[in-house]
């Protein structure tokens, strides 16, 4: 139980919500901001002035208004001047992007990265740091990086971001944030999170989940993970491990063995390997392309592929029904390889949900595929990186500036806006 | 995204947190309140003055201090003067209690109420209203009732409290809040919620869950329900239906039939009926006593009872492991009949969790039985009833006073403190 905020805390809070508004909803006039935020115009004027002076937003004429008369100025995020570094340690690729305020991709790099054990964290960090340095060197003069977000496949302890387990990299209790920060030399905190949590954040803020306050994002990519948004916020649990739906037991006595050591986990029954084996494909060739080929084959009438999708869709429906009974979301988003799996098995998934979820609980449920597709996780990593500047804009910028002054040796490809 | 609060909103918020503090933590000196709430002493003095004038708290010498010297005054909740009506529509009994600020039972009434279909909501409302009127007539002059909370076994739509489904009463889409308010004539809103959600609230605020921010309360009583606290708040989901773990499918192909129409739901495998049938008891005699007798028999060496508990403990462990993987709580509390079931099958439950929950996720998990026992749900209903006055103390009292003035015909067994 915390006492109410001081006047100064209220002002910092309001700077944050104004910046978040233009970051998520795009250019907005001061009059509209006043209405939406429930603040008077002079307060908005002051807040916009502070954010402009800090180089976070600018006011300009809108691109087109479609109306006669003098258009109002709109407040825009400084997308090219303020950016974050987002990094994704995927099962098939390493990816990095420079993403500007407002969610604009400014630059990106990626390379194939087949899974194999164990992988050296320092080597992964070095490759991604090189991508980062290339992109930062090309960023406009005067622009600056305000955060770093990293997505990993596996479980990540919060709040310290220790990578507890990543099956695709073969890591256990690895401080990837530390390794990456050492290589990056940006003097910025490196935030690390689980891929499905970041996918949920991305779809909630910028994808099909906009407007939903209670959604679950399911990410398929070898295994199955869930990111849960309840009441508009990401559900973390006690140590940040929430969302491990892949290891929900759905078939304990006849179930397929799972990598975790148990039997009948959802990802053992409905994951990539289960689909490909049921479809008679070589178990060695996993991956998004292999999954897609089964869905395409089923579409062309391949009976084995159809049966495989039917089987996997049945288990996926059971898993979703369990989620729905427990969490009562209004939206379930299917991303990663589950996007294709769902498109090929939607009838079976829905039929199982109708059987296994309570009528009232599923009444308003929508099932949708990811809108952000292959970039959902990377966009989520960018949102994680933006989280601090969006919460305390001026304090964050001041801290970054001071840390750079205190450690001038830190790499600083672009000088901060003062 | 909402703008920061005004000065007046901050003051209302601070009144609420001060009142909540003494409500949950008991008598506290002003100096300690200042430290705990992070407010200066003069602010605390003003807040305590306002709450005292409204009749919500009083200052007095502590009962004993154990220290030499003049003891400080402590701020105490006005437990006998400000109370709520809590009501529980159980499977085996109807119960009502008058519970004072600070969580003190002032009076209570109950009667046996065996399940049977369908039950007339008006009749149930009439019996409970009679209990309420008896208790209110005996309450001290000058005391007043500030809220009404009702617990039902089943699923309840939020925020309107429509009882969507209660198997024990045989109700579907019943406005019990309306029926009860009509009989009560207290001119107070009647808040209705699911029993496991209220049990979770009670254990979190007043029981074994104090200090935990991420807990799950499992309530057994014919079926199995869950109340989930994440980040210190009750998880509702989109329509308030979250927590239906009883219908989590754990055994889809060989599973026992469930009342919901599906097979292999957790409550079909680990509920009362499953236990009693496995123990060779007559399926007609359900209830807490029957469950307890199986646990006692197992304790005395009855092989069939032991095997039944082993079987049910196994399924319960799978259900808890699924919860733990998905929500990462640090505490799971077993209440209702699951208290006895767990005490009789703890080794089996723990063994299954060790097999089926990821190591990192279960690392800090504690399993505990309910501390509040048979009263957990009723105490939770009282906390629900207190929620408004604890959030906006003065506004709530003003509204209640005005509504009574506007409708003098409303039953008002005790006059409000002005």
mmCIF file of C-alpha atoms in Angstrom, chain A residues 199-409:
data_model
loop_
_atom_site.group_PDB
_atom_site.id
_atom_site.type_symbol
_atom_site.label_atom_id
_atom_site.label_comp_id
_atom_site.label_asym_id
_atom_site.label_seq_id
_atom_site.Cartn_x
_atom_site.Cartn_y
_atom_site.Cartn_z
ATOM 1 C CA UNK A 199 4.924 -11.285 -28.647
ATOM 2 C CA UNK A 200 1.964 -10.675 -26.329
ATOM 3 C CA UNK A 201 3.192 -7.169 -25.578
ATOM 4 C CA UNK A 202 3.631 -6.424 -29.275
ATOM 5 C CA UNK A 203 0.228 -7.737 -30.370
ATOM 6 C CA UNK A 204 -1.423 -5.966 -27.435
ATOM 7 C CA UNK A 205 0.166 -2.613 -28.209
ATOM 8 C CA UNK A 206 0.586 -2.675 -31.991
ATOM 9 C CA UNK A 207 -1.167 -5.717 -33.421
ATOM 10 C CA UNK A 208 -4.466 -7.585 -33.427
ATOM 11 C CA UNK A 209 -4.738 -7.205 -29.641
ATOM 12 C CA UNK A 210 -5.111 -3.434 -29.577
ATOM 13 C CA UNK A 211 -8.129 -2.648 -27.461
ATOM 14 C CA UNK A 212 -8.169 -6.005 -25.678
ATOM 15 C CA UNK A 213 -7.329 -5.950 -21.977
ATOM 16 C CA UNK A 214 -7.274 -9.728 -21.510
ATOM 17 C CA UNK A 215 -5.498 -11.667 -24.197
ATOM 18 C CA UNK A 216 -3.214 -14.636 -24.556
ATOM 19 C CA UNK A 217 -0.563 -14.797 -27.262
ATOM 20 C CA UNK A 218 0.584 -18.321 -28.152
ATOM 21 C CA UNK A 219 3.932 -18.588 -29.867
ATOM 22 C CA UNK A 220 4.978 -21.745 -31.685
ATOM 23 C CA UNK A 221 8.606 -22.336 -32.682
ATOM 24 C CA UNK A 222 9.793 -25.864 -31.820
ATOM 25 C CA UNK A 223 8.015 -25.498 -28.440
ATOM 26 C CA UNK A 224 4.927 -23.541 -27.435
ATOM 27 C CA UNK A 225 4.956 -20.530 -25.127
ATOM 28 C CA UNK A 226 2.252 -18.176 -23.916
ATOM 29 C CA UNK A 227 2.297 -14.501 -23.073
ATOM 30 C CA UNK A 228 -0.655 -13.452 -20.952
ATOM 31 C CA UNK A 229 -2.069 -9.932 -20.721
ATOM 32 C CA UNK A 230 -4.559 -9.502 -17.869
ATOM 33 C CA UNK A 231 -6.251 -6.213 -17.182
ATOM 34 C CA UNK A 232 -3.938 -4.582 -19.733
ATOM 35 C CA UNK A 233 -0.714 -5.744 -18.082
ATOM 36 C CA UNK A 234 1.699 -8.570 -18.792
ATOM 37 C CA UNK A 235 1.365 -11.392 -16.256
ATOM 38 C CA UNK A 236 4.816 -12.219 -14.868
ATOM 39 C CA UNK A 237 4.177 -14.384 -11.810
ATOM 40 C CA UNK A 238 6.591 -14.501 -8.899
ATOM 41 C CA UNK A 239 9.860 -14.806 -10.811
ATOM 42 C CA UNK A 240 8.809 -13.887 -14.331
ATOM 43 C CA UNK A 241 8.267 -17.487 -15.444
ATOM 44 C CA UNK A 242 4.498 -17.289 -16.058
ATOM 45 C CA UNK A 243 3.216 -18.504 -19.423
ATOM 46 C CA UNK A 244 4.850 -21.940 -19.705
ATOM 47 C CA UNK A 245 1.801 -23.428 -21.350
ATOM 48 C CA UNK A 246 4.000 -25.705 -23.469
ATOM 49 C CA UNK A 247 4.472 -27.824 -20.371
ATOM 50 C CA UNK A 248 0.828 -27.991 -19.394
ATOM 51 C CA UNK A 249 0.092 -31.704 -19.041
ATOM 52 C CA UNK A 250 -2.846 -32.662 -21.231
ATOM 53 C CA UNK A 251 -2.157 -36.366 -21.812
ATOM 54 C CA UNK A 252 -0.340 -37.767 -18.781
ATOM 55 C CA UNK A 253 -0.769 -41.493 -19.317
ATOM 56 C CA UNK A 254 -0.567 -42.030 -23.064
ATOM 57 C CA UNK A 255 1.373 -38.891 -23.836
ATOM 58 C CA UNK A 256 4.431 -38.368 -25.991
ATOM 59 C CA UNK A 257 7.687 -37.688 -24.165
ATOM 60 C CA UNK A 258 8.618 -34.027 -23.789
ATOM 61 C CA UNK A 259 12.048 -32.403 -23.675
ATOM 62 C CA UNK A 260 11.336 -31.375 -20.065
ATOM 63 C CA UNK A 261 11.274 -35.020 -18.946
ATOM 64 C CA UNK A 262 7.514 -35.304 -18.434
ATOM 65 C CA UNK A 263 4.984 -36.934 -20.785
ATOM 66 C CA UNK A 264 1.940 -35.510 -22.528
ATOM 67 C CA UNK A 265 2.908 -31.823 -22.290
ATOM 68 C CA UNK A 266 1.015 -29.607 -24.717
ATOM 69 C CA UNK A 267 4.131 -28.960 -26.803
ATOM 70 C CA UNK A 268 4.868 -32.682 -26.996
ATOM 71 C CA UNK A 269 1.361 -33.233 -28.430
ATOM 72 C CA UNK A 270 0.888 -30.066 -30.470
ATOM 73 C CA UNK A 271 4.414 -28.785 -31.139
ATOM 74 C CA UNK A 272 6.362 -28.836 -34.410
ATOM 75 C CA UNK A 273 7.849 -32.281 -33.915
ATOM 76 C CA UNK A 274 4.452 -33.845 -33.168
ATOM 77 C CA UNK A 275 2.980 -32.328 -36.341
ATOM 78 C CA UNK A 276 5.877 -33.300 -38.576
ATOM 79 C CA UNK A 277 6.053 -36.862 -37.255
ATOM 80 C CA UNK A 278 2.296 -37.333 -37.598
ATOM 81 C CA UNK A 279 2.605 -36.039 -41.169
ATOM 82 C CA UNK A 280 5.345 -38.579 -41.879
ATOM 83 C CA UNK A 281 8.031 -35.926 -42.381
ATOM 84 C CA UNK A 282 11.605 -36.514 -41.376
ATOM 85 C CA UNK A 283 11.877 -35.475 -37.733
ATOM 86 C CA UNK A 284 15.283 -33.913 -38.378
ATOM 87 C CA UNK A 285 13.948 -31.122 -40.576
ATOM 88 C CA UNK A 286 12.079 -28.972 -38.128
ATOM 89 C CA UNK A 287 11.295 -25.333 -38.634
ATOM 90 C CA UNK A 288 8.737 -22.907 -39.946
ATOM 91 C CA UNK A 289 9.171 -24.007 -43.586
ATOM 92 C CA UNK A 290 8.559 -27.661 -42.700
ATOM 93 C CA UNK A 291 5.398 -26.741 -40.783
ATOM 94 C CA UNK A 292 4.170 -24.599 -43.656
ATOM 95 C CA UNK A 293 4.740 -27.434 -46.130
ATOM 96 C CA UNK A 294 2.413 -29.696 -44.101
ATOM 97 C CA UNK A 295 -0.305 -27.030 -44.123
ATOM 98 C CA UNK A 296 0.131 -26.520 -47.886
ATOM 99 C CA UNK A 297 0.048 -30.282 -48.495
ATOM 100 C CA UNK A 298 -3.157 -30.609 -46.450
ATOM 101 C CA UNK A 299 -4.624 -27.771 -48.487
ATOM 102 C CA UNK A 300 -3.841 -29.734 -51.627
ATOM 103 C CA UNK A 301 -5.609 -32.810 -50.301
ATOM 104 C CA UNK A 302 -2.757 -34.825 -48.727
ATOM 105 C CA UNK A 303 -4.627 -37.191 -46.410
ATOM 106 C CA UNK A 304 -1.716 -37.805 -44.014
ATOM 107 C CA UNK A 305 -1.045 -34.075 -43.665
ATOM 108 C CA UNK A 306 -4.746 -33.478 -43.010
ATOM 109 C CA UNK A 307 -4.848 -36.164 -40.337
ATOM 110 C CA UNK A 308 -1.723 -34.692 -38.715
ATOM 111 C CA UNK A 309 -3.255 -31.221 -38.602
ATOM 112 C CA UNK A 310 -6.484 -32.694 -37.257
ATOM 113 C CA UNK A 311 -4.601 -34.418 -34.467
ATOM 114 C CA UNK A 312 -2.481 -31.400 -33.561
ATOM 115 C CA UNK A 313 -5.483 -29.061 -33.830
ATOM 116 C CA UNK A 314 -7.321 -31.268 -31.377
ATOM 117 C CA UNK A 315 -4.565 -30.929 -28.768
ATOM 118 C CA UNK A 316 -4.182 -27.230 -29.477
ATOM 119 C CA UNK A 317 -7.919 -26.816 -28.885
ATOM 120 C CA UNK A 318 -7.635 -28.615 -25.544
ATOM 121 C CA UNK A 319 -4.736 -26.380 -24.536
ATOM 122 C CA UNK A 320 -6.617 -23.229 -25.521
ATOM 123 C CA UNK A 321 -9.786 -24.427 -23.761
ATOM 124 C CA UNK A 322 -7.751 -24.920 -20.569
ATOM 125 C CA UNK A 323 -6.314 -21.423 -20.892
ATOM 126 C CA UNK A 324 -9.722 -19.957 -21.518
ATOM 127 C CA UNK A 325 -11.291 -21.677 -18.489
ATOM 128 C CA UNK A 326 -8.467 -20.488 -16.299
ATOM 129 C CA UNK A 327 -7.863 -16.949 -17.585
ATOM 130 C CA UNK A 328 -11.090 -15.881 -19.352
ATOM 131 C CA UNK A 329 -9.385 -13.850 -22.108
ATOM 132 C CA UNK A 330 -11.475 -12.244 -24.848
ATOM 133 C CA UNK A 331 -8.776 -12.905 -27.444
ATOM 134 C CA UNK A 332 -6.271 -15.669 -28.180
ATOM 135 C CA UNK A 333 -3.619 -14.774 -30.768
ATOM 136 C CA UNK A 334 -1.698 -17.501 -32.579
ATOM 137 C CA UNK A 335 1.809 -16.557 -33.645
ATOM 138 C CA UNK A 336 5.059 -18.092 -34.862
ATOM 139 C CA UNK A 337 4.457 -21.495 -36.479
ATOM 140 C CA UNK A 338 1.102 -21.772 -34.663
ATOM 141 C CA UNK A 339 -0.158 -19.169 -37.125
ATOM 142 C CA UNK A 340 0.038 -21.691 -39.973
ATOM 143 C CA UNK A 341 -1.010 -24.628 -37.795
ATOM 144 C CA UNK A 342 -4.151 -22.770 -36.753
ATOM 145 C CA UNK A 343 -4.985 -21.722 -40.308
ATOM 146 C CA UNK A 344 -4.804 -25.395 -41.271
ATOM 147 C CA UNK A 345 -6.783 -26.725 -38.305
ATOM 148 C CA UNK A 346 -9.126 -23.938 -37.197
ATOM 149 C CA UNK A 347 -12.278 -26.065 -37.372
ATOM 150 C CA UNK A 348 -10.763 -28.734 -35.119
ATOM 151 C CA UNK A 349 -9.398 -26.170 -32.668
ATOM 152 C CA UNK A 350 -12.763 -24.432 -32.408
ATOM 153 C CA UNK A 351 -14.632 -27.691 -32.060
ATOM 154 C CA UNK A 352 -12.460 -28.735 -29.100
ATOM 155 C CA UNK A 353 -12.854 -25.342 -27.447
ATOM 156 C CA UNK A 354 -16.619 -25.674 -27.818
ATOM 157 C CA UNK A 355 -16.497 -29.059 -26.091
ATOM 158 C CA UNK A 356 -13.971 -28.295 -23.369
ATOM 159 C CA UNK A 357 -14.395 -24.630 -22.394
ATOM 160 C CA UNK A 358 -17.410 -23.563 -20.343
ATOM 161 C CA UNK A 359 -20.079 -21.890 -22.476
ATOM 162 C CA UNK A 360 -20.104 -18.576 -20.600
ATOM 163 C CA UNK A 361 -16.327 -18.364 -20.538
ATOM 164 C CA UNK A 362 -15.921 -18.886 -24.292
ATOM 165 C CA UNK A 363 -18.957 -16.822 -25.249
ATOM 166 C CA UNK A 364 -17.030 -13.696 -26.290
ATOM 167 C CA UNK A 365 -13.770 -15.393 -27.197
ATOM 168 C CA UNK A 366 -12.060 -14.469 -30.456
ATOM 169 C CA UNK A 367 -9.293 -16.585 -32.002
ATOM 170 C CA UNK A 368 -7.008 -14.676 -34.348
ATOM 171 C CA UNK A 369 -3.657 -15.134 -36.010
ATOM 172 C CA UNK A 370 -0.811 -12.747 -35.238
ATOM 173 C CA UNK A 371 -1.036 -9.464 -37.148
ATOM 174 C CA UNK A 372 2.654 -8.676 -36.760
ATOM 175 C CA UNK A 373 3.726 -12.117 -37.999
ATOM 176 C CA UNK A 374 7.441 -12.867 -37.916
ATOM 177 C CA UNK A 375 8.242 -9.453 -36.403
ATOM 178 C CA UNK A 376 5.965 -9.749 -33.360
ATOM 179 C CA UNK A 377 8.732 -10.850 -31.010
ATOM 180 C CA UNK A 378 11.225 -8.247 -32.283
ATOM 181 C CA UNK A 379 8.632 -5.476 -31.923
ATOM 182 C CA UNK A 380 7.938 -6.716 -28.389
ATOM 183 C CA UNK A 381 11.665 -6.519 -27.596
ATOM 184 C CA UNK A 382 11.615 -2.896 -28.797
ATOM 185 C CA UNK A 383 8.630 -2.124 -26.545
ATOM 186 C CA UNK A 384 10.512 -3.660 -23.621
ATOM 187 C CA UNK A 385 13.471 -1.401 -24.447
ATOM 188 C CA UNK A 386 11.206 1.665 -24.656
ATOM 189 C CA UNK A 387 9.512 0.908 -21.337
ATOM 190 C CA UNK A 388 11.750 3.061 -19.176
ATOM 191 C CA UNK A 389 11.704 6.201 -21.321
ATOM 192 C CA UNK A 390 7.931 5.867 -21.684
ATOM 193 C CA UNK A 391 7.483 5.673 -17.912
ATOM 194 C CA UNK A 392 9.874 8.437 -16.824
ATOM 195 C CA UNK A 393 10.875 10.317 -19.998
ATOM 196 C CA UNK A 394 12.961 13.171 -18.628
ATOM 197 C CA UNK A 395 14.557 11.257 -15.762
ATOM 198 C CA UNK A 396 15.614 8.511 -18.173
ATOM 199 C CA UNK A 397 17.181 10.913 -20.641
ATOM 200 C CA UNK A 398 18.991 12.734 -17.823
ATOM 201 C CA UNK A 399 20.339 9.468 -16.465
ATOM 202 C CA UNK A 400 21.577 8.348 -19.892
ATOM 203 C CA UNK A 401 23.278 11.700 -20.465
ATOM 204 C CA UNK A 402 24.953 11.657 -17.057
ATOM 205 C CA UNK A 403 26.157 8.081 -17.436
ATOM 206 C CA UNK A 404 27.718 8.936 -20.781
ATOM 207 C CA UNK A 405 29.482 11.949 -19.305
ATOM 208 C CA UNK A 406 30.714 9.833 -16.394
ATOM 209 C CA UNK A 407 32.039 7.122 -18.733
ATOM 210 C CA UNK A 408 33.148 8.903 -21.882
ATOM 211 C CA UNK A 409 34.832 5.693 -23.043
#
